CSV table of N, CA and C in Angstrom, one decimal:
chain,number,residue,atom,x,y,z
A,1472,UNK,N,87.4,12.2,-131.1
A,1472,UNK,CA,85.7,12.3,-130.3
A,1472,UNK,C,86.4,14.2,-129.4
A,1473,UNK,N,86.7,13.2,-129.0
A,1473,UNK,CA,87.0,15.1,-128.0
A,1473,UNK,C,89.0,16.0,-128.7
A,1474,UNK,N,89.3,15.6,-129.5
A,1474,UNK,CA,89.4,16.6,-130.5
A,1474,UNK,C,88.8,17.6,-130.9
A,1475,UNK,N,87.7,16.5,-131.9
A,1475,UNK,CA,86.6,17.3,-132.6
A,1475,UNK,C,86.0,18.0,-131.6
A,1476,UNK,N,85.5,17.6,-130.6
A,1476,UNK,CA,84.9,18.8,-129.6
A,1476,UNK,C,86.4,20.1,-128.6
A,1477,UNK,N,87.1,19.5,-128.9
A,1477,UNK,CA,87.0,20.6,-128.3
A,1477,UNK,C,88.1,21.7,-129.6
A,1478,UNK,N,88.5,21.1,-130.6
A,1478,UNK,CA,89.0,22.2,-132.3
A,1478,UNK,C,87.6,22.5,-132.3
A,1479,UNK,N,86.4,22.3,-132.2
A,1479,UNK,CA,84.8,23.2,-132.2
A,1479,UNK,C,84.7,24.8,-131.1
A,1480,UNK,N,85.5,24.0,-129.7
A,1480,UNK,CA,85.3,24.8,-129.0
A,1480,UNK,C,86.0,26.0,-128.8
A,1481,UNK,N,87.5,25.7,-129.5
A,1481,UNK,CA,88.1,26.3,-129.8
A,1481,UNK,C,88.1,27.0,-130.8
A,1482,UNK,N,87.4,26.8,-132.2
A,1482,UNK,CA,86.9,27.8,-133.2
A,1482,UNK,C,85.2,28.2,-133.3
A,1483,UNK,N,84.7,27.8,-131.7
A,1483,UNK,CA,84.2,29.7,-131.5
A,1483,UNK,C,84.8,29.5,-130.1
A,1484,UNK,N,85.4,29.7,-129.5
A,1484,UNK,CA,86.1,31.5,-128.7
A,1484,UNK,C,86.6,32.0,-129.6
A,1485,UNK,N,87.2,31.5,-130.9
A,1485,UNK,CA,88.6,32.0,-131.7
A,1485,UNK,C,87.3,33.5,-132.3
A,1486,UNK,N,86.1,32.4,-132.9
A,1486,UNK,CA,84.7,33.7,-133.7
A,1486,UNK,C,84.7,34.5,-132.6
A,1487,UNK,N,83.8,34.2,-131.5
A,1487,UNK,CA,83.5,35.0,-130.5
A,1487,UNK,C,84.9,36.6,-130.3
A,1488,UNK,N,85.4,36.0,-130.6
A,1488,UNK,CA,86.8,36.9,-129.8
A,1488,UNK,C,87.0,37.5,-130.9
A,1489,UNK,N,86.9,37.0,-132.3
A,1489,UNK,CA,87.1,38.3,-133.6
A,1489,UNK,C,85.8,38.8,-133.3
A,1490,UNK,N,85.1,38.6,-132.8
A,1490,UNK,CA,84.0,39.4,-133.1
A,1490,UNK,C,84.0,40.8,-132.0
A,1491,UNK,N,84.5,39.8,-130.9
A,1491,UNK,CA,84.2,41.1,-130.1
A,1491,UNK,C,85.2,41.9,-130.2
A,1492,UNK,N,86.3,41.8,-130.7
A,1492,UNK,CA,87.5,43.1,-131.6
A,1492,UNK,C,86.7,43.5,-132.7
A,1493,UNK,N,86.0,43.0,-133.4
A,1493,UNK,CA,85.1,43.2,-134.3
A,1493,UNK,C,85.2,44.9,-134.5
A,1494,UNK,N,83.7,44.9,-132.2
A,1494,UNK,CA,82.5,45.2,-132.8
A,1494,UNK,C,83.4,47.0,-130.7
A,1495,UNK,N,85.0,46.2,-130.9
A,1495,UNK,CA,85.8,47.1,-130.3
A,1495,UNK,C,85.9,48.7,-131.1
A,1496,UNK,N,86.1,47.8,-132.0
A,1496,UNK,CA,86.7,48.4,-133.4
A,1496,UNK,C,85.9,49.2,-133.6
A,1497,UNK,N,84.8,49.1,-134.1
A,1497,UNK,CA,83.7,49.9,-134.3
A,1497,UNK,C,82.8,51.2,-133.3
A,1498,UNK,N,83.4,51.3,-132.3
A,1498,UNK,CA,82.9,51.9,-130.6
A,1498,UNK,C,84.2,52.4,-130.5
A,1499,UNK,N,85.8,52.2,-130.7
A,1499,UNK,CA,86.6,52.8,-131.8
A,1499,UNK,C,86.1,54.5,-132.7
A,1500,UNK,N,85.7,54.1,-133.9
A,1500,UNK,CA,85.3,54.6,-134.2
A,1500,UNK,C,84.0,55.9,-134.4
A,1501,UNK,N,83.6,54.8,-133.8
A,1501,UNK,CA,82.1,55.7,-133.0
A,1501,UNK,C,82.9,57.0,-132.5
A,1502,UNK,N,83.5,56.6,-131.2
A,1502,UNK,CA,83.4,58.0,-130.3
A,1502,UNK,C,84.8,58.7,-130.5
A,1503,UNK,N,85.9,57.5,-132.3
A,1503,UNK,CA,86.1,59.2,-133.1
A,1503,UNK,C,85.7,59.8,-133.6
A,1504,UNK,N,84.8,59.9,-134.3
A,1504,UNK,CA,83.5,60.6,-134.5
A,1504,UNK,C,83.2,61.5,-133.7
A,1505,UNK,N,82.4,60.8,-133.2
A,1505,UNK,CA,82.1,62.4,-131.8
A,1505,UNK,C,82.5,62.5,-131.7
A,1506,UNK,N,83.8,62.8,-131.1
A,1506,UNK,CA,85.0,63.4,-130.8
A,1506,UNK,C,84.5,65.1,-131.6
A,1507,UNK,N,85.3,64.1,-133.2
A,1507,UNK,CA,85.3,65.4,-134.3
A,1507,UNK,C,84.3,66.6,-134.0
A,1508,UNK,N,83.0,65.8,-134.2
A,1508,UNK,CA,82.2,65.9,-134.2
A,1508,UNK,C,82.1,67.2,-132.4
A,1509,UNK,N,81.9,66.5,-132.1
A,1509,UNK,CA,81.9,67.5,-130.6
A,1509,UNK,C,82.6,68.7,-130.6
A,1510,UNK,N,84.0,68.9,-131.0
A,1510,UNK,CA,85.0,69.7,-131.0
A,1510,UNK,C,84.2,70.5,-132.4
A,1511,UNK,N,83.7,70.5,-133.8
A,1511,UNK,CA,83.6,71.6,-134.3
A,1511,UNK,C,82.8,73.3,-133.4
A,1512,UNK,N,83.2,74.5,-133.6
A,1512,UNK,CA,82.9,75.6,-133.4
A,1512,UNK,C,81.6,76.0,-133.5
A,1513,UNK,N,80.8,74.5,-133.9
A,1513,UNK,CA,79.4,75.0,-133.9
A,1513,UNK,C,79.5,74.1,-132.5
A,1514,UNK,N,79.5,72.7,-132.4
A,1514,UNK,CA,78.7,72.1,-132.1
A,1514,UNK,C,79.9,72.8,-129.8
A,1515,UNK,N,80.5,73.7,-130.5
A,1515,UNK,CA,80.7,74.1,-128.5
A,1515,UNK,C,80.5,75.4,-128.7
A,1516,UNK,N,80.5,76.1,-129.6
A,1516,UNK,CA,79.5,77.4,-129.8
A,1516,UNK,C,78.0,76.9,-128.9
A,1517,UNK,N,77.3,75.8,-129.5
A,1517,UNK,CA,76.0,75.2,-129.3
A,1517,UNK,C,75.9,74.9,-127.4
A,1518,UNK,N,76.9,73.6,-127.3
A,1518,UNK,CA,77.1,73.6,-125.9
A,1518,UNK,C,77.6,76.2,-125.1
A,1519,UNK,N,78.0,76.1,-125.0
A,1519,UNK,CA,77.7,77.0,-124.4
A,1519,UNK,C,76.7,77.8,-123.9
A,1520,UNK,N,76.2,77.7,-125.4
A,1520,UNK,CA,74.9,78.7,-125.5
A,1520,UNK,C,73.8,78.0,-124.6
A,1521,UNK,N,74.3,76.4,-125.0
A,1521,UNK,CA,73.2,76.1,-123.8
A,1521,UNK,C,73.3,76.5,-122.2
A,1522,UNK,N,74.5,75.7,-121.8
A,1522,UNK,CA,74.7,76.7,-120.4
A,1522,UNK,C,74.5,78.0,-120.8
A,1523,UNK,N,74.8,78.5,-120.8
A,1523,UNK,CA,74.4,80.1,-120.5
A,1523,UNK,C,72.7,80.3,-120.2
A,1524,UNK,N,72.2,79.6,-121.5
A,1524,UNK,CA,70.5,79.8,-121.4
A,1524,UNK,C,70.5,78.8,-120.2
A,1525,UNK,N,70.7,78.0,-120.1
A,1525,UNK,CA,70.4,76.9,-118.5
A,1525,UNK,C,70.7,77.7,-117.1
A,1526,UNK,N,72.1,78.0,-117.0
A,1526,UNK,CA,72.2,79.0,-116.1
A,1526,UNK,C,71.7,80.2,-115.5
A,1527,UNK,N,71.6,80.7,-116.8
A,1527,UNK,CA,70.2,82.6,-116.3
A,1527,UNK,C,69.1,81.5,-116.9
A,1528,UNK,N,68.1,80.7,-117.1
A,1528,UNK,CA,67.3,79.9,-116.4
A,1528,UNK,C,66.8,79.9,-115.2
A,1529,UNK,N,67.8,79.4,-114.2
A,1529,UNK,CA,68.5,78.8,-113.1
A,1529,UNK,C,67.5,79.5,-112.8
A,1530,UNK,N,68.9,81.3,-112.8
A,1530,UNK,CA,69.2,81.7,-111.8
A,1530,UNK,C,67.6,83.6,-111.9
A,1531,UNK,N,65.9,83.1,-113.4
A,1531,UNK,CA,65.6,83.7,-112.9
A,1531,UNK,C,64.7,83.4,-112.1
A,1532,UNK,N,64.9,81.2,-112.4
A,1532,UNK,CA,63.8,80.8,-111.5
A,1532,UNK,C,64.5,80.9,-109.9
A,1533,UNK,N,64.6,80.4,-109.6
A,1533,UNK,CA,65.2,80.9,-108.2
A,1533,UNK,C,64.7,82.7,-107.5
A,1534,UNK,N,65.2,83.7,-108.6
A,1534,UNK,CA,64.1,85.3,-108.2
A,1534,UNK,C,62.7,85.0,-108.4
A,1535,UNK,N,62.4,84.2,-108.6
A,1535,UNK,CA,60.7,84.7,-109.0
A,1535,UNK,C,60.4,83.2,-108.6
A,1536,UNK,N,61.3,81.9,-107.8
A,1536,UNK,CA,60.3,81.3,-106.6
A,1536,UNK,C,60.0,82.3,-105.5
A,1537,UNK,N,60.7,83.4,-105.2
A,1537,UNK,CA,59.6,83.6,-103.9
A,1537,UNK,C,58.6,84.2,-104.3
A,1538,UNK,N,58.7,84.4,-104.8
A,1538,UNK,CA,56.7,85.0,-105.1
A,1538,UNK,C,55.5,84.0,-105.9
A,1539,UNK,N,56.1,83.2,-106.1
A,1539,UNK,CA,56.1,81.5,-106.6
A,1539,UNK,C,54.9,81.5,-107.8
A,1540,UNK,N,56.4,82.1,-108.9
A,1540,UNK,CA,55.3,81.8,-110.5
A,1540,UNK,C,56.8,81.3,-110.1
A,1541,UNK,N,56.3,80.7,-111.8
A,1541,UNK,CA,57.7,79.6,-112.8
A,1541,UNK,C,58.0,79.9,-113.7
A,1542,UNK,N,59.1,80.4,-114.7
A,1542,UNK,CA,59.3,80.4,-115.1
A,1542,UNK,C,58.0,80.3,-117.1
A,1543,UNK,N,57.8,78.7,-116.7
A,1543,UNK,CA,57.2,78.3,-117.8
A,1543,UNK,C,55.8,79.5,-118.2
A,1544,UNK,N,56.0,79.6,-116.8
A,1544,UNK,CA,53.9,80.0,-116.9
A,1544,UNK,C,54.7,81.9,-116.7
A,1545,UNK,N,55.5,82.5,-116.4
A,1545,UNK,CA,55.7,84.2,-116.3
A,1545,UNK,C,56.1,83.8,-118.5
A,1546,UNK,N,57.2,83.2,-118.5
A,1546,UNK,CA,57.2,83.2,-119.7
A,1546,UNK,C,56.5,83.7,-122.1
A,1547,UNK,N,55.1,84.1,-121.5
A,1547,UNK,CA,54.3,83.9,-122.2
A,1547,UNK,C,53.4,85.3,-122.3
A,1548,UNK,N,54.0,86.1,-121.5
A,1548,UNK,CA,54.0,87.5,-120.7
A,1548,UNK,C,55.2,87.6,-121.6
A,1549,UNK,N,56.0,87.6,-120.5
A,1549,UNK,CA,57.1,88.2,-121.5
A,1549,UNK,C,57.7,88.4,-122.5
A,1550,UNK,N,56.8,87.2,-123.7
A,1550,UNK,CA,57.2,87.5,-124.6
A,1550,UNK,C,56.2,88.0,-126.2
A,1551,UNK,N,54.7,88.7,-124.9
A,1551,UNK,CA,54.4,89.0,-125.1
A,1551,UNK,C,54.3,90.8,-125.5
A,1552,UNK,N,55.2,91.1,-123.9
A,1552,UNK,CA,55.6,92.7,-123.7
A,1552,UNK,C,56.6,92.9,-124.9
A,1553,UNK,N,57.5,91.6,-124.5
A,1553,UNK,CA,58.6,92.4,-125.7
A,1553,UNK,C,57.8,92.4,-127.7
A,1554,UNK,N,57.4,91.9,-127.8
A,1554,UNK,CA,56.6,91.7,-129.2
A,1554,UNK,C,55.8,93.1,-129.7
A,1555,UNK,N,55.1,93.6,-128.4
A,1555,UNK,CA,54.3,94.4,-127.8
A,1555,UNK,C,55.1,96.1,-128.2
A,1556,UNK,N,56.6,95.5,-127.0
A,1556,UNK,CA,58.8,97.4,-127.5
A,1556,UNK,C,57.9,97.0,-128.2
A,1557,UNK,N,58.2,95.3,-129.4
A,1557,UNK,CA,59.0,95.9,-130.7
A,1557,UNK,C,58.1,96.5,-131.4
A,1558,UNK,N,57.0,96.1,-131.7
A,1558,UNK,CA,56.2,96.6,-132.6
A,1558,UNK,C,55.8,98.3,-132.6
A,1559,UNK,N,56.3,99.0,-131.1
A,1559,UNK,CA,55.4,100.2,-131.6
A,1559,UNK,C,57.0,100.7,-131.4
A,1560,UNK,N,57.6,100.6,-131.6
A,1560,UNK,CA,59.7,101.2,-131.7
A,1560,UNK,C,59.8,101.4,-130.8
A,1561,UNK,N,59.5,100.5,-129.4
A,1561,UNK,CA,60.0,101.3,-128.0
A,1561,UNK,C,60.6,100.6,-127.1
A,1562,UNK,N,62.4,100.7,-128.2
A,1562,UNK,CA,63.1,99.6,-127.5
A,1562,UNK,C,63.6,100.5,-126.7
A,1563,UNK,N,64.3,102.3,-127.7
A,1563,UNK,CA,65.3,102.6,-126.6
A,1563,UNK,C,64.8,103.1,-125.4
A,1564,UNK,N,63.2,103.5,-125.5
A,1564,UNK,CA,62.5,103.9,-124.0
A,1564,UNK,C,62.7,102.5,-122.9
A,1565,UNK,N,62.3,101.9,-123.6
A,1565,UNK,CA,62.7,100.0,-122.7
A,1565,UNK,C,63.2,100.2,-122.6
A,1566,UNK,N,64.3,99.3,-122.8
A,1566,UNK,CA,66.0,99.8,-122.2
A,1566,UNK,C,66.9,100.3,-121.4
A,1567,UNK,N,66.1,102.1,-121.5
A,1567,UNK,CA,66.7,103.0,-120.7
A,1567,UNK,C,66.0,103.5,-119.2
A,1568,UNK,N,64.6,102.8,-119.7
A,1568,UNK,CA,63.4,102.4,-118.0
A,1568,UNK,C,64.5,101.1,-117.7
A,1569,UNK,N,65.1,99.9,-118.4
A,1569,UNK,CA,65.1,98.8,-117.8
A,1569,UNK,C,67.0,99.3,-117.2
A,1570,UNK,N,67.4,99.1,-117.4
A,1570,UNK,CA,68.6,100.9,-117.6
A,1570,UNK,C,68.2,101.2,-115.8
A,1571,UNK,N,67.7,102.1,-115.6
A,1571,UNK,CA,67.3,103.2,-114.4
A,1571,UNK,C,66.8,102.2,-113.2
A,1572,UNK,N,65.8,101.4,-113.9
A,1572,UNK,CA,66.0,100.0,-112.5
A,1572,UNK,C,66.8,99.8,-112.1
A,1573,UNK,N,67.7,99.3,-112.9
A,1573,UNK,CA,68.1,98.0,-112.3
A,1573,UNK,C,69.3,99.2,-111.0
A,1574,UNK,N,70.1,99.9,-112.3
A,1574,UNK,CA,69.9,101.4,-110.8
A,1574,UNK,C,69.3,101.4,-109.9
A,1575,UNK,N,68.5,101.6,-109.8
A,1575,UNK,CA,67.3,101.4,-108.3
A,1575,UNK,C,67.4,100.5,-107.5
A,1576,UNK,N,67.3,99.5,-108.5
A,1576,UNK,CA,67.6,97.7,-107.4
A,1576,UNK,C,68.6,97.6,-107.0
A,1577,UNK,N,69.9,98.1,-107.5
A,1577,UNK,CA,70.3,97.7,-107.0
A,1577,UNK,C,71.7,99.2,-106.4
A,1578,UNK,N,71.4,99.6,-106.7
A,1578,UNK,CA,71.0,101.1,-105.2
A,1578,UNK,C,70.8,100.9,-103.7
A,1579,UNK,N,69.3,100.4,-104.5
A,1579,UNK,CA,68.6,99.7,-102.7
A,1579,UNK,C,69.2,98.6,-101.9
A,1580,UNK,N,69.7,97.5,-102.9
A,1580,UNK,CA,70.4,96.1,-101.7
A,1580,UNK,C,71.6,96.8,-101.5
A,1581,UNK,N,71.8,97.9,-101.7
A,1581,UNK,CA,73.1,98.1,-101.1
A,1581,UNK,C,73.1,98.7,-100.2
A,1582,UNK,N,71.8,100.2,-100.1
A,1582,UNK,CA,71.6,100.5,-98.8
A,1582,UNK,C,71.1,100.0,-98.5
A,1583,UNK,N,70.4,99.1,-98.2
A,1583,UNK,CA,69.5,97.8,-97.2
A,1583,UNK,C,70.9,96.7,-96.4
A,1584,UNK,N,71.9,96.6,-97.6
A,1584,UNK,CA,72.8,96.4,-96.5
A,1584,UNK,C,73.5,96.1,-96.1
A,1585,UNK,N,74.2,95.5,-94.4
A,1585,UNK,CA,75.0,96.7,-93.3
A,1585,UNK,C,76.1,96.4,-93.9
A,1586,UNK,N,77.0,98.0,-93.9
A,1586,UNK,CA,78.4,97.2,-93.7
A,1586,UNK,C,79.3,96.1,-93.4
A,1587,UNK,N,80.2,96.1,-94.3
A,1587,UNK,CA,81.5,95.1,-94.3
A,1587,UNK,C,82.6,95.2,-93.1
A,1588,UNK,N,82.7,95.3,-92.1
A,1588,UNK,CA,84.3,94.9,-91.5
A,1588,UNK,C,85.2,94.6,-91.8
A,1589,UNK,N,86.4,95.5,-92.4
A,1589,UNK,CA,87.1,95.0,-92.5
A,1589,UNK,C,87.9,94.8,-91.3
A,1590,UNK,N,88.8,94.2,-91.5
A,1590,UNK,CA,90.0,93.8,-90.8
A,1590,UNK,C,90.5,94.7,-90.2
């Protein structure tokens, strides 16, 4: 009688090991498919673009934080302004004004910063 229970226990254990092996192989096939999908040029570009946009969004958030603004609150106004600029065909003048403001801000920041002592 004990040989029947031992044989049943061994058969159940064998069945469980086979099921675990099948699950492991399915996991490997799934992982290989995920890696193959992630290494496609479109996926790599999408990931790089997502990281760049996330970094830019974080930088803009830090610039807006002292004024009490949030990026989600400012974006509708920015999009409205950009839409207006595009409809009126004021893109080149807007780029020139943006460049002038950027140069002026850079000049002001460098002017206010104390000189660095060289060793």
